[in-house]
Amino acid sequence: MKKIQISATIMSCLAIMLSVLCATLSEASERVRRKSGLPPVGYSDTVNIPGQKWRVHDTSRPEPGIIDPATESTADLPGSPPSDAVVLFDGTDLSQWKNSDGDAAEWKVEMGHVEVNGTGSISTKEGFGSCQLHLEWATPEEIQGESQGRGNSGVLVMGIYEIQILDSHNNRTYSDGQAAAIYGQFPPLVNASRGPSQWQSYDIIFEAPRWEGEKLTRPAYFTVLHNGVLAHHHTAVVGRVAHKDPAQYSPHEDKLPLTLQDHGNPVRFRNIWIRPLTDYDTDRW
Ligand code: MG
């Protein structure tokens, strides 16, 4: 017992010495910088960047957080989640999702993907505002239906702003309703669709709208990459998704669940992750 106490004491002494050494090295490096006539890092005597509370090269501007991107070994799998992502579906279960009644989501999970099965749209249990979202989807191999009836689903950010999912390979439909459209508002810049049953990806950057009470002070914005190709670049959203009616805004909470649509077609999904972009929900900029 005594031996254990002695080694614990030695270990804690070593830990203290190490932390003192690190702090000393850090201070020494700062002293070297100052001695060399270098300013700390940045400036405190410059003017503000127009429209921002920060000076140009502001010394006090917070350093961006450091995260681990997908490792080199997964770099051949574009879309692998970085270390700070909330993984919503990793191919195993729907524990992060619920159905429209708030009960457990019942879509069919098999072989690393989940498939729409007619049990209704599903939503995340957690709510999100501004975010970066990655998801992969595939429309049915067997081609059935046409226009909006072929491989229809959708990803509804906050449950109300829809990026359309559709088999848009050799399948003409109205342009603001094809794959990667901001449904009912903007067609994608190009049709970057792959064929039926092939996996496709969406990388979506969404800025939530802002409200002062009931008044909209800033619209929502979408930036969307479809299979790595730009479909929308910081496009101002007209309002909530609507069918055959003009979209319009109505006030809502700052964070709402993400929804995947059951439109009656067996569309598959895999590798779904999200990164809340809380800086865009605040006045940090
Ligand atoms: Mg849809």
Short mmCIF file of C-alpha atoms and ligand atoms in Angstrom, two decimals:
data_model
loop_
_atom_site.label_atom_id
_atom_site.label_comp_id
_atom_site.label_asym_id
_atom_site.label_seq_id
_atom_site.Cartn_x
_atom_site.Cartn_y
_atom_site.Cartn_z
CA MET A 1 0.00 0.00 0.00
CA LYS A 2 2.84 2.34 0.95
CA LYS A 3 4.57 1.65 -2.38
CA ILE A 4 1.40 2.62 -4.26
CA GLN A 5 1.13 5.87 -2.28
CA ILE A 6 4.78 6.70 -3.02
CA SER A 7 4.40 6.06 -6.77
CA ALA A 8 1.17 8.15 -6.84
CA THR A 9 3.05 11.00 -5.15
CA ILE A 10 5.93 10.71 -7.63
CA MET A 11 3.47 10.70 -10.57
CA SER A 12 1.63 13.80 -9.34
CA CYS A 13 4.98 15.60 -8.76
CA LEU A 14 6.03 14.72 -12.32
CA ALA A 15 2.68 16.01 -13.68
CA ILE A 16 3.13 19.31 -11.82
CA MET A 17 6.71 19.65 -13.07
CA LEU A 18 5.58 18.94 -16.64
CA SER A 19 2.81 21.55 -16.53
CA VAL A 20 5.23 24.14 -15.05
CA LEU A 21 7.70 23.29 -17.83
CA CYS A 22 5.02 23.72 -20.54
CA ALA A 23 3.89 27.06 -19.11
CA THR A 24 7.52 28.21 -18.88
CA LEU A 25 8.20 27.19 -22.46
CA SER A 26 5.08 29.02 -23.65
CA GLU A 27 6.06 32.19 -21.75
CA ALA A 28 9.62 31.87 -23.03
CA SER A 29 8.39 31.62 -26.60
CA GLU A 30 6.24 34.75 -26.08
CA ARG A 31 9.28 36.57 -24.58
CA VAL A 32 11.37 35.55 -27.60
CA ARG A 33 8.69 36.99 -29.88
CA ARG A 34 8.64 40.25 -27.95
CA LYS A 35 12.45 40.45 -27.82
CA SER A 36 12.52 39.96 -31.57
CA GLY A 37 10.35 43.05 -31.84
CA LEU A 38 7.31 41.07 -32.98
CA PRO A 39 3.85 42.21 -31.87
CA PRO A 40 1.86 39.58 -29.90
CA VAL A 41 -0.38 38.26 -32.68
CA GLY A 42 -2.42 40.80 -34.58
CA TYR A 43 -3.15 44.43 -33.78
CA SER A 44 -5.14 46.54 -31.36
CA ASP A 45 -4.73 49.90 -33.13
CA THR A 46 -6.40 49.19 -36.46
CA VAL A 47 -9.86 50.34 -37.57
CA ASN A 48 -12.89 48.07 -37.53
CA ILE A 49 -13.73 45.82 -40.46
CA PRO A 50 -16.82 47.47 -42.04
CA GLY A 51 -19.96 46.04 -40.49
CA GLN A 52 -18.06 44.12 -37.82
CA LYS A 53 -17.23 44.71 -34.19
CA TRP A 54 -13.68 43.46 -34.80
CA ARG A 55 -10.67 45.50 -35.79
CA VAL A 56 -8.68 44.41 -38.86
CA HIS A 57 -6.36 41.61 -37.64
CA ASP A 58 -7.80 42.06 -34.14
CA THR A 59 -5.56 40.57 -31.47
CA SER A 60 -8.56 39.81 -29.30
CA ARG A 61 -10.63 38.09 -31.99
CA PRO A 62 -11.30 34.52 -30.76
CA GLU A 63 -9.29 31.78 -32.40
CA PRO A 64 -11.45 29.26 -34.32
CA GLY A 65 -11.81 25.95 -32.50
CA ILE A 66 -9.62 23.11 -33.65
CA ILE A 67 -11.34 19.92 -34.79
CA ASP A 68 -10.18 16.72 -36.45
CA PRO A 69 -11.38 16.39 -40.04
CA ALA A 70 -12.03 12.92 -41.43
CA THR A 71 -8.73 11.05 -41.27
CA GLU A 72 -6.56 10.35 -44.25
CA SER A 73 -7.67 6.72 -44.20
CA THR A 74 -11.27 7.83 -44.80
CA ALA A 75 -10.38 10.57 -47.28
CA ASP A 76 -11.38 8.23 -50.09
CA LEU A 77 -14.86 8.25 -48.57
CA PRO A 78 -15.89 11.88 -49.04
CA GLY A 79 -18.44 12.93 -46.48
CA SER A 80 -16.96 11.13 -43.49
CA PRO A 81 -17.91 13.11 -40.38
CA PRO A 82 -15.36 15.38 -38.70
CA SER A 83 -14.83 15.10 -34.95
CA ASP A 84 -17.39 17.74 -33.94
CA ALA A 85 -20.30 16.43 -36.03
CA VAL A 86 -23.52 15.13 -34.51
CA VAL A 87 -23.93 11.79 -36.25
CA LEU A 88 -27.64 11.36 -36.97
CA PHE A 89 -27.41 8.03 -38.79
CA ASP A 90 -24.32 5.87 -39.04
CA GLY A 91 -25.98 2.89 -40.68
CA THR A 92 -26.96 1.03 -37.54
CA ASP A 93 -30.12 2.46 -35.96
CA LEU A 94 -32.65 5.30 -35.84
CA SER A 95 -32.15 6.13 -32.17
CA GLN A 96 -31.78 9.84 -33.04
CA TRP A 97 -35.11 9.89 -34.92
CA LYS A 98 -38.84 9.86 -34.20
CA ASN A 99 -41.99 9.59 -36.29
CA SER A 100 -44.60 12.34 -36.62
CA ASP A 101 -46.38 11.14 -33.45
CA GLY A 102 -43.14 11.40 -31.48
CA ASP A 103 -42.77 7.60 -31.28
CA ALA A 104 -39.80 5.56 -32.47
CA ALA A 105 -39.05 5.95 -36.18
CA GLU A 106 -39.90 2.78 -38.11
CA TRP A 107 -38.13 3.10 -41.43
CA LYS A 108 -36.32 -0.05 -42.50
CA VAL A 109 -32.66 -0.18 -41.43
CA GLU A 110 -30.54 -2.78 -43.22
CA MET A 111 -27.06 -3.17 -44.66
CA GLY A 112 -25.88 0.24 -43.47
CA HIS A 113 -28.73 2.27 -44.87
CA VAL A 114 -32.30 3.21 -43.99
CA GLU A 115 -35.23 3.09 -46.39
CA VAL A 116 -38.52 4.98 -46.57
CA ASN A 117 -41.30 2.43 -46.03
CA GLY A 118 -44.60 4.27 -45.93
CA THR A 119 -44.70 4.78 -42.16
CA GLY A 120 -44.50 8.55 -42.55
CA SER A 121 -41.82 11.21 -42.45
CA ILE A 122 -39.24 11.04 -39.67
CA SER A 123 -37.60 13.85 -37.71
CA THR A 124 -34.61 14.20 -35.44
CA LYS A 125 -35.29 14.16 -31.71
CA GLU A 126 -32.95 17.14 -31.35
CA GLY A 127 -33.64 20.58 -32.81
CA PHE A 128 -31.16 22.51 -34.93
CA GLY A 129 -30.83 26.05 -36.28
CA SER A 130 -28.03 27.14 -38.60
CA CYS A 131 -26.06 24.08 -39.63
CA GLN A 132 -23.83 22.18 -41.99
CA LEU A 133 -25.54 18.98 -43.03
CA HIS A 134 -24.27 15.96 -44.92
CA LEU A 135 -26.45 13.15 -46.15
CA GLU A 136 -26.36 10.49 -48.83
CA TRP A 137 -29.41 9.14 -50.63
CA ALA A 138 -30.37 6.84 -53.47
CA THR A 139 -33.60 6.53 -55.42
CA PRO A 140 -35.05 3.07 -56.22
CA GLU A 141 -33.30 0.90 -58.79
CA GLU A 142 -36.62 -0.05 -60.32
CA ILE A 143 -37.87 2.98 -62.21
CA GLN A 144 -41.52 3.60 -61.45
CA GLY A 145 -43.61 6.68 -62.00
CA GLU A 146 -42.57 9.94 -63.55
CA SER A 147 -42.09 13.59 -62.69
CA GLN A 148 -42.78 14.06 -58.96
CA GLY A 149 -43.80 10.41 -58.62
CA ARG A 150 -40.31 8.98 -59.18
CA GLY A 151 -37.97 8.62 -56.22
CA ASN A 152 -39.48 11.54 -54.32
CA SER A 153 -38.37 12.40 -50.80
CA GLY A 154 -36.82 15.51 -49.35
CA VAL A 155 -34.75 16.90 -46.58
CA LEU A 156 -36.57 19.58 -44.63
CA VAL A 157 -34.20 21.68 -42.59
CA MET A 158 -35.97 22.85 -39.43
CA GLY A 159 -38.83 20.71 -40.77
CA ILE A 160 -39.96 23.55 -43.06
CA TYR A 161 -37.26 24.51 -45.60
CA GLU A 162 -37.00 21.71 -48.17
CA ILE A 163 -34.21 20.64 -50.45
CA GLN A 164 -35.95 18.25 -52.83
CA ILE A 165 -34.88 14.65 -53.29
CA LEU A 166 -36.05 13.11 -56.56
CA ASP A 167 -34.89 10.80 -59.31
CA SER A 168 -33.98 13.60 -61.73
CA HIS A 169 -32.05 11.36 -64.11
CA ASN A 170 -33.96 11.42 -67.40
CA ASN A 171 -37.08 12.49 -65.52
CA ARG A 172 -38.44 15.90 -66.43
CA THR A 173 -40.50 17.65 -63.81
CA TYR A 174 -41.14 21.29 -63.00
CA SER A 175 -37.73 22.87 -62.49
CA ASP A 176 -38.27 24.19 -58.98
CA GLY A 177 -39.21 20.65 -57.93
CA GLN A 178 -36.30 18.62 -59.32
CA ALA A 179 -33.51 17.13 -57.23
CA ALA A 180 -31.52 19.73 -55.26
CA ALA A 181 -34.17 22.42 -55.83
CA ILE A 182 -35.19 24.64 -52.95
CA TYR A 183 -38.65 23.19 -53.43
CA GLY A 184 -41.09 25.56 -55.06
CA GLN A 185 -38.58 28.42 -55.02
CA PHE A 186 -35.30 27.88 -56.88
CA PRO A 187 -34.14 25.16 -59.32
CA PRO A 188 -30.55 24.02 -58.77
CA LEU A 189 -27.90 25.81 -60.89
CA VAL A 190 -27.31 22.52 -62.74
CA ASN A 191 -28.72 19.00 -62.72
CA ALA A 192 -25.90 16.97 -61.15
CA SER A 193 -28.02 13.85 -60.65
CA ARG A 194 -26.72 10.31 -60.77
CA GLY A 195 -28.89 7.48 -62.00
CA PRO A 196 -31.39 5.40 -60.04
CA SER A 197 -29.96 3.30 -57.17
CA GLN A 198 -26.64 5.18 -57.23
CA TRP A 199 -25.61 6.92 -54.03
CA GLN A 200 -25.75 10.70 -54.20
CA SER A 201 -24.69 13.30 -51.66
CA TYR A 202 -25.94 16.60 -50.37
CA ASP A 203 -23.73 18.99 -48.46
CA ILE A 204 -25.96 21.73 -47.19
CA ILE A 205 -25.05 24.92 -45.37
CA PHE A 206 -28.09 26.54 -43.87
CA GLU A 207 -28.40 29.83 -42.07
CA ALA A 208 -31.56 30.02 -40.03
CA PRO A 209 -33.81 33.06 -40.40
CA ARG A 210 -33.78 35.64 -37.67
CA TRP A 211 -36.73 37.22 -35.98
CA GLU A 212 -37.45 40.11 -33.72
CA GLY A 213 -40.64 38.88 -32.19
CA GLU A 214 -42.95 38.22 -35.15
CA LYS A 215 -40.87 40.30 -37.55
CA LEU A 216 -38.39 38.65 -39.93
CA THR A 217 -35.10 40.55 -39.73
CA ARG A 218 -33.02 38.24 -41.93
CA PRO A 219 -34.17 35.46 -44.26
CA ALA A 220 -32.80 31.93 -44.21
CA TYR A 221 -29.97 31.11 -46.64
CA PHE A 222 -29.09 27.87 -48.39
CA THR A 223 -25.80 26.83 -49.92
CA VAL A 224 -26.07 23.35 -51.44
CA LEU A 225 -23.60 20.99 -53.11
CA HIS A 226 -25.16 18.05 -54.96
CA ASN A 227 -22.61 15.30 -55.58
CA GLY A 228 -19.95 17.93 -54.88
CA VAL A 229 -21.36 20.33 -57.49
CA LEU A 230 -22.71 23.74 -56.52
CA ALA A 231 -26.51 23.85 -56.74
CA HIS A 232 -27.18 26.99 -54.64
CA HIS A 233 -24.80 29.62 -53.34
CA HIS A 234 -26.02 31.59 -50.35
CA THR A 235 -29.51 31.78 -51.79
CA ALA A 236 -32.07 33.69 -49.74
CA VAL A 237 -35.01 31.41 -48.97
CA VAL A 238 -38.44 32.84 -49.88
CA GLY A 239 -40.27 31.17 -47.01
CA ARG A 240 -41.61 27.87 -45.71
CA VAL A 241 -41.97 25.08 -48.24
CA ALA A 242 -45.33 25.04 -49.99
CA HIS A 243 -46.95 23.08 -52.81
CA LYS A 244 -48.69 25.12 -55.53
CA ASP A 245 -48.73 28.15 -53.25
CA PRO A 246 -46.15 30.91 -52.90
CA ALA A 247 -43.77 30.34 -50.02
CA GLN A 248 -43.96 32.75 -47.14
CA TYR A 249 -42.45 33.05 -43.72
CA SER A 250 -44.15 32.64 -40.41
CA PRO A 251 -42.34 32.92 -37.09
CA HIS A 252 -40.89 29.81 -35.49
CA GLU A 253 -38.47 28.70 -32.82
CA ASP A 254 -34.69 29.11 -33.15
CA LYS A 255 -34.13 25.37 -33.25
CA LEU A 256 -36.37 22.76 -34.83
CA PRO A 257 -35.98 19.09 -35.82
CA LEU A 258 -34.65 18.08 -39.21
CA THR A 259 -37.14 16.02 -41.24
CA LEU A 260 -36.73 13.37 -43.94
CA GLN A 261 -39.83 13.08 -46.08
CA ASP A 262 -41.85 9.93 -46.76
CA HIS A 263 -43.39 10.67 -50.15
CA GLY A 264 -44.36 7.06 -50.77
CA ASN A 265 -41.23 6.05 -52.68
CA PRO A 266 -38.61 3.69 -51.17
CA VAL A 267 -35.71 6.15 -51.16
CA ARG A 268 -32.64 5.09 -49.14
CA PHE A 269 -30.38 7.18 -46.89
CA ARG A 270 -26.99 6.68 -45.25
CA ASN A 271 -24.21 8.66 -43.55
CA ILE A 272 -26.19 11.56 -42.11
CA TRP A 273 -24.41 14.06 -39.89
CA ILE A 274 -24.86 17.65 -38.87
CA ARG A 275 -22.72 20.42 -37.40
CA PRO A 276 -24.65 23.19 -35.66
CA LEU A 277 -23.28 26.59 -36.78
CA THR A 278 -24.15 28.54 -33.70
CA ASP A 279 -21.97 31.49 -34.78
CA TYR A 280 -24.56 32.19 -37.48
CA ASP A 281 -27.31 32.26 -34.87
CA THR A 282 -25.56 34.99 -32.93
CA ASP A 283 -24.07 38.39 -33.62
CA ARG A 284 -20.53 37.09 -33.44
CA TRP A 285 -19.78 38.43 -36.91
MG MG B 1 -40.14 15.99 -51.79
#
